[in-house]
Amino acid sequence: MKRHMQYEHSRSGTFVCKSCNQQFDMEVKLMRHRKKVHSKRAISLPVFCEMCGKEYKSKAILKNHRLTHFEEKPFECEICGASFKQQSTLNTHRRVHNSEGKFRCNNCEMTFKWKHVYARHAKKCVGEG
């Protein structure tokens, strides 16, 4: 019983799922939730984006995808100021700054790790400076 109280109950007297923090008033409801949602046998129905119809395996992935439909780019690179719609894209971008690039812009001296990124930059940078 002591283990049960420590493992399942929060201080408010509710049962809390350790995977998603959803709260339940009864242990049986928590157990049903775990089996239905978090077990390896749980059958997850696909979810669809209401804007473009693309199919995703989870609501979390769909939520991340929805950001691509809006112009807002809340994730900004603290090094160069480039902004992105998704945190994962910013994380990928940051790798550009982590090592010396092989491709150097003759106009502004920036270096790039990937040729296609350098080529895109070079087209924009030619008219500047």
PDB file of C-alpha atoms in Angstrom:
ATOM      1  CA  MET A   1       0.000   0.000   0.000  1.00  0.00           C
ATOM      2  CA  LYS A   2       2.860   2.390   0.815  1.00  0.00           C
ATOM      3  CA  ARG A   3       4.443   1.722  -2.593  1.00  0.00           C
ATOM      4  CA  HIS A   4       1.085   2.210  -4.232  1.00  0.00           C
ATOM      5  CA  MET A   5       0.584   5.589  -2.551  1.00  0.00           C
ATOM      6  CA  GLN A   6       4.075   6.793  -3.495  1.00  0.00           C
ATOM      7  CA  TYR A   7       3.867   5.495  -7.038  1.00  0.00           C
ATOM      8  CA  GLU A   8       0.347   6.419  -8.044  1.00  0.00           C
ATOM      9  CA  HIS A   9      -0.909   9.335  -5.967  1.00  0.00           C
ATOM     10  CA  SER A  10       0.033  12.955  -6.131  1.00  0.00           C
ATOM     11  CA  ARG A  11      -0.407  15.076  -3.011  1.00  0.00           C
ATOM     12  CA  SER A  12      -3.868  16.100  -4.168  1.00  0.00           C
ATOM     13  CA  GLY A  13      -5.092  12.501  -3.837  1.00  0.00           C
ATOM     14  CA  THR A  14      -5.439  11.870  -7.562  1.00  0.00           C
ATOM     15  CA  PHE A  15      -3.820   9.154  -9.646  1.00  0.00           C
ATOM     16  CA  VAL A  16      -1.260  10.583 -12.078  1.00  0.00           C
ATOM     17  CA  CYS A  17       0.020   8.948 -15.259  1.00  0.00           C
ATOM     18  CA  LYS A  18       3.819   9.113 -15.273  1.00  0.00           C
ATOM     19  CA  SER A  19       3.917   9.150 -19.077  1.00  0.00           C
ATOM     20  CA  CYS A  20       1.668  12.127 -19.789  1.00  0.00           C
ATOM     21  CA  ASN A  21       0.730  13.603 -16.379  1.00  0.00           C
ATOM     22  CA  GLN A  22      -2.981  13.105 -16.989  1.00  0.00           C
ATOM     23  CA  GLN A  23      -4.840  12.779 -13.689  1.00  0.00           C
ATOM     24  CA  PHE A  24      -7.524  10.284 -12.685  1.00  0.00           C
ATOM     25  CA  ASP A  25      -9.731   9.991  -9.628  1.00  0.00           C
ATOM     26  CA  MET A  26      -9.518   6.191  -9.513  1.00  0.00           C
ATOM     27  CA  GLU A  27      -6.625   3.773  -9.941  1.00  0.00           C
ATOM     28  CA  VAL A  28      -8.654   1.564 -12.261  1.00  0.00           C
ATOM     29  CA  LYS A  29      -9.120   4.519 -14.621  1.00  0.00           C
ATOM     30  CA  LEU A  30      -5.383   5.168 -14.601  1.00  0.00           C
ATOM     31  CA  MET A  31      -4.654   1.511 -15.367  1.00  0.00           C
ATOM     32  CA  ARG A  32      -7.192   1.518 -18.212  1.00  0.00           C
ATOM     33  CA  HIS A  33      -5.616   4.706 -19.579  1.00  0.00           C
ATOM     34  CA  ARG A  34      -2.100   3.225 -19.475  1.00  0.00           C
ATOM     35  CA  LYS A  35      -3.188   0.089 -21.265  1.00  0.00           C
ATOM     36  CA  LYS A  36      -5.161   1.968 -23.899  1.00  0.00           C
ATOM     37  CA  VAL A  37      -2.758   4.839 -24.541  1.00  0.00           C
ATOM     38  CA  HIS A  38       0.769   3.916 -23.472  1.00  0.00           C
ATOM     39  CA  SER A  39       1.142   0.154 -23.830  1.00  0.00           C
ATOM     40  CA  LYS A  40       3.038  -1.348 -26.751  1.00  0.00           C
ATOM     41  CA  ARG A  41      -0.181  -3.041 -27.762  1.00  0.00           C
ATOM     42  CA  ALA A  42      -2.105   0.221 -27.872  1.00  0.00           C
ATOM     43  CA  ILE A  43      -3.607   0.748 -31.277  1.00  0.00           C
ATOM     44  CA  SER A  44      -3.165   4.323 -32.328  1.00  0.00           C
ATOM     45  CA  LEU A  45      -5.504   5.573 -34.982  1.00  0.00           C
ATOM     46  CA  PRO A  46      -4.004   8.018 -37.433  1.00  0.00           C
ATOM     47  CA  VAL A  47      -4.816  11.699 -37.110  1.00  0.00           C
ATOM     48  CA  PHE A  48      -5.221  14.053 -40.037  1.00  0.00           C
ATOM     49  CA  CYS A  49      -4.349  17.692 -40.578  1.00  0.00           C
ATOM     50  CA  GLU A  50      -7.577  19.566 -41.224  1.00  0.00           C
ATOM     51  CA  MET A  51      -5.694  22.097 -43.375  1.00  0.00           C
ATOM     52  CA  CYS A  52      -3.938  19.835 -45.865  1.00  0.00           C
ATOM     53  CA  GLY A  53      -5.170  16.301 -45.166  1.00  0.00           C
ATOM     54  CA  LYS A  54      -1.760  14.809 -44.324  1.00  0.00           C
ATOM     55  CA  GLU A  55      -1.861  11.779 -42.033  1.00  0.00           C
ATOM     56  CA  TYR A  56       0.177  11.463 -38.836  1.00  0.00           C
ATOM     57  CA  LYS A  57       0.621   8.727 -36.236  1.00  0.00           C
ATOM     58  CA  SER A  58       0.042  10.917 -33.188  1.00  0.00           C
ATOM     59  CA  LYS A  59      -1.529  14.157 -32.058  1.00  0.00           C
ATOM     60  CA  ALA A  60       1.880  15.415 -30.934  1.00  0.00           C
ATOM     61  CA  ILE A  61       3.352  15.016 -34.426  1.00  0.00           C
ATOM     62  CA  LEU A  62       0.253  16.631 -35.947  1.00  0.00           C
ATOM     63  CA  LYS A  63       0.559  19.577 -33.549  1.00  0.00           C
ATOM     64  CA  ASN A  64       4.147  20.111 -34.687  1.00  0.00           C
ATOM     65  CA  HIS A  65       3.099  19.847 -38.356  1.00  0.00           C
ATOM     66  CA  ARG A  66       0.367  22.476 -37.969  1.00  0.00           C
ATOM     67  CA  LEU A  67       3.046  25.096 -37.362  1.00  0.00           C
ATOM     68  CA  THR A  68       4.065  24.783 -41.016  1.00  0.00           C
ATOM     69  CA  HIS A  69       0.750  26.314 -42.084  1.00  0.00           C
ATOM     70  CA  PHE A  70       1.413  29.649 -40.400  1.00  0.00           C
ATOM     71  CA  GLU A  71       3.811  32.450 -41.276  1.00  0.00           C
ATOM     72  CA  GLU A  72       5.013  32.939 -37.710  1.00  0.00           C
ATOM     73  CA  LYS A  73       8.567  31.729 -37.122  1.00  0.00           C
ATOM     74  CA  PRO A  74       9.055  31.829 -33.360  1.00  0.00           C
ATOM     75  CA  PHE A  75      12.329  29.874 -33.192  1.00  0.00           C
ATOM     76  CA  GLU A  76      15.281  32.188 -33.840  1.00  0.00           C
ATOM     77  CA  CYS A  77      18.949  31.328 -34.160  1.00  0.00           C
ATOM     78  CA  GLU A  78      20.841  33.284 -31.527  1.00  0.00           C
ATOM     79  CA  ILE A  79      23.968  33.309 -33.700  1.00  0.00           C
ATOM     80  CA  CYS A  80      22.764  34.573 -37.078  1.00  0.00           C
ATOM     81  CA  GLY A  81      19.140  35.599 -36.516  1.00  0.00           C
ATOM     82  CA  ALA A  82      17.592  33.097 -38.937  1.00  0.00           C
ATOM     83  CA  SER A  83      14.113  32.115 -37.791  1.00  0.00           C
ATOM     84  CA  PHE A  84      12.145  28.904 -38.181  1.00  0.00           C
ATOM     85  CA  LYS A  85       8.641  27.556 -37.671  1.00  0.00           C
ATOM     86  CA  GLN A  86       9.771  24.481 -35.751  1.00  0.00           C
ATOM     87  CA  GLN A  87      12.285  23.884 -32.976  1.00  0.00           C
ATOM     88  CA  SER A  88      13.591  20.809 -34.794  1.00  0.00           C
ATOM     89  CA  THR A  89      14.425  22.879 -37.882  1.00  0.00           C
ATOM     90  CA  LEU A  90      16.309  25.392 -35.741  1.00  0.00           C
ATOM     91  CA  ASN A  91      18.214  22.528 -34.125  1.00  0.00           C
ATOM     92  CA  THR A  92      19.240  21.250 -37.568  1.00  0.00           C
ATOM     93  CA  HIS A  93      20.224  24.774 -38.613  1.00  0.00           C
ATOM     94  CA  ARG A  94      22.436  25.248 -35.544  1.00  0.00           C
ATOM     95  CA  ARG A  95      24.748  22.529 -36.856  1.00  0.00           C
ATOM     96  CA  VAL A  96      25.841  25.015 -39.513  1.00  0.00           C
ATOM     97  CA  HIS A  97      27.494  27.047 -36.775  1.00  0.00           C
ATOM     98  CA  ASN A  98      29.053  24.115 -34.908  1.00  0.00           C
ATOM     99  CA  SER A  99      31.930  23.421 -37.263  1.00  0.00           C
ATOM    100  CA  GLU A 100      33.993  25.245 -39.827  1.00  0.00           C
ATOM    101  CA  GLY A 101      32.281  25.066 -43.167  1.00  0.00           C
ATOM    102  CA  LYS A 102      33.925  24.007 -46.391  1.00  0.00           C
ATOM    103  CA  PHE A 103      32.087  26.617 -48.462  1.00  0.00           C
ATOM    104  CA  ARG A 104      33.026  30.291 -47.954  1.00  0.00           C
ATOM    105  CA  CYS A 105      31.080  33.229 -49.336  1.00  0.00           C
ATOM    106  CA  ASN A 106      33.447  35.604 -51.155  1.00  0.00           C
ATOM    107  CA  ASN A 107      31.161  38.542 -50.453  1.00  0.00           C
ATOM    108  CA  CYS A 108      30.630  38.299 -46.676  1.00  0.00           C
ATOM    109  CA  GLU A 109      33.111  35.600 -45.529  1.00  0.00           C
ATOM    110  CA  MET A 110      30.413  33.408 -43.964  1.00  0.00           C
ATOM    111  CA  THR A 111      31.169  29.703 -44.158  1.00  0.00           C
ATOM    112  CA  PHE A 112      28.744  26.878 -44.795  1.00  0.00           C
ATOM    113  CA  LYS A 113      28.855  23.199 -44.057  1.00  0.00           C
ATOM    114  CA  TRP A 114      26.543  22.214 -46.912  1.00  0.00           C
ATOM    115  CA  LYS A 115      26.911  23.233 -50.551  1.00  0.00           C
ATOM    116  CA  HIS A 116      23.168  23.674 -51.146  1.00  0.00           C
ATOM    117  CA  VAL A 117      22.926  26.071 -48.186  1.00  0.00           C
ATOM    118  CA  TYR A 118      25.932  28.025 -49.451  1.00  0.00           C
ATOM    119  CA  ALA A 119      24.406  28.230 -52.948  1.00  0.00           C
ATOM    120  CA  ARG A 120      21.131  29.593 -51.563  1.00  0.00           C
ATOM    121  CA  HIS A 121      23.016  32.141 -49.457  1.00  0.00           C
ATOM    122  CA  ALA A 122      25.263  33.194 -52.347  1.00  0.00           C
ATOM    123  CA  LYS A 123      22.263  34.086 -54.522  1.00  0.00           C
ATOM    124  CA  LYS A 124      20.941  36.429 -51.830  1.00  0.00           C
ATOM    125  CA  CYS A 125      24.318  37.816 -50.795  1.00  0.00           C
ATOM    126  CA  VAL A 126      25.592  38.848 -54.243  1.00  0.00           C
ATOM    127  CA  GLY A 127      23.582  42.084 -54.286  1.00  0.00           C
ATOM    128  CA  GLU A 128      24.547  43.032 -50.736  1.00  0.00           C
ATOM    129  CA  GLY A 129      27.806  44.504 -49.530  1.00  0.00           C
TER     130      GLY A 129
END
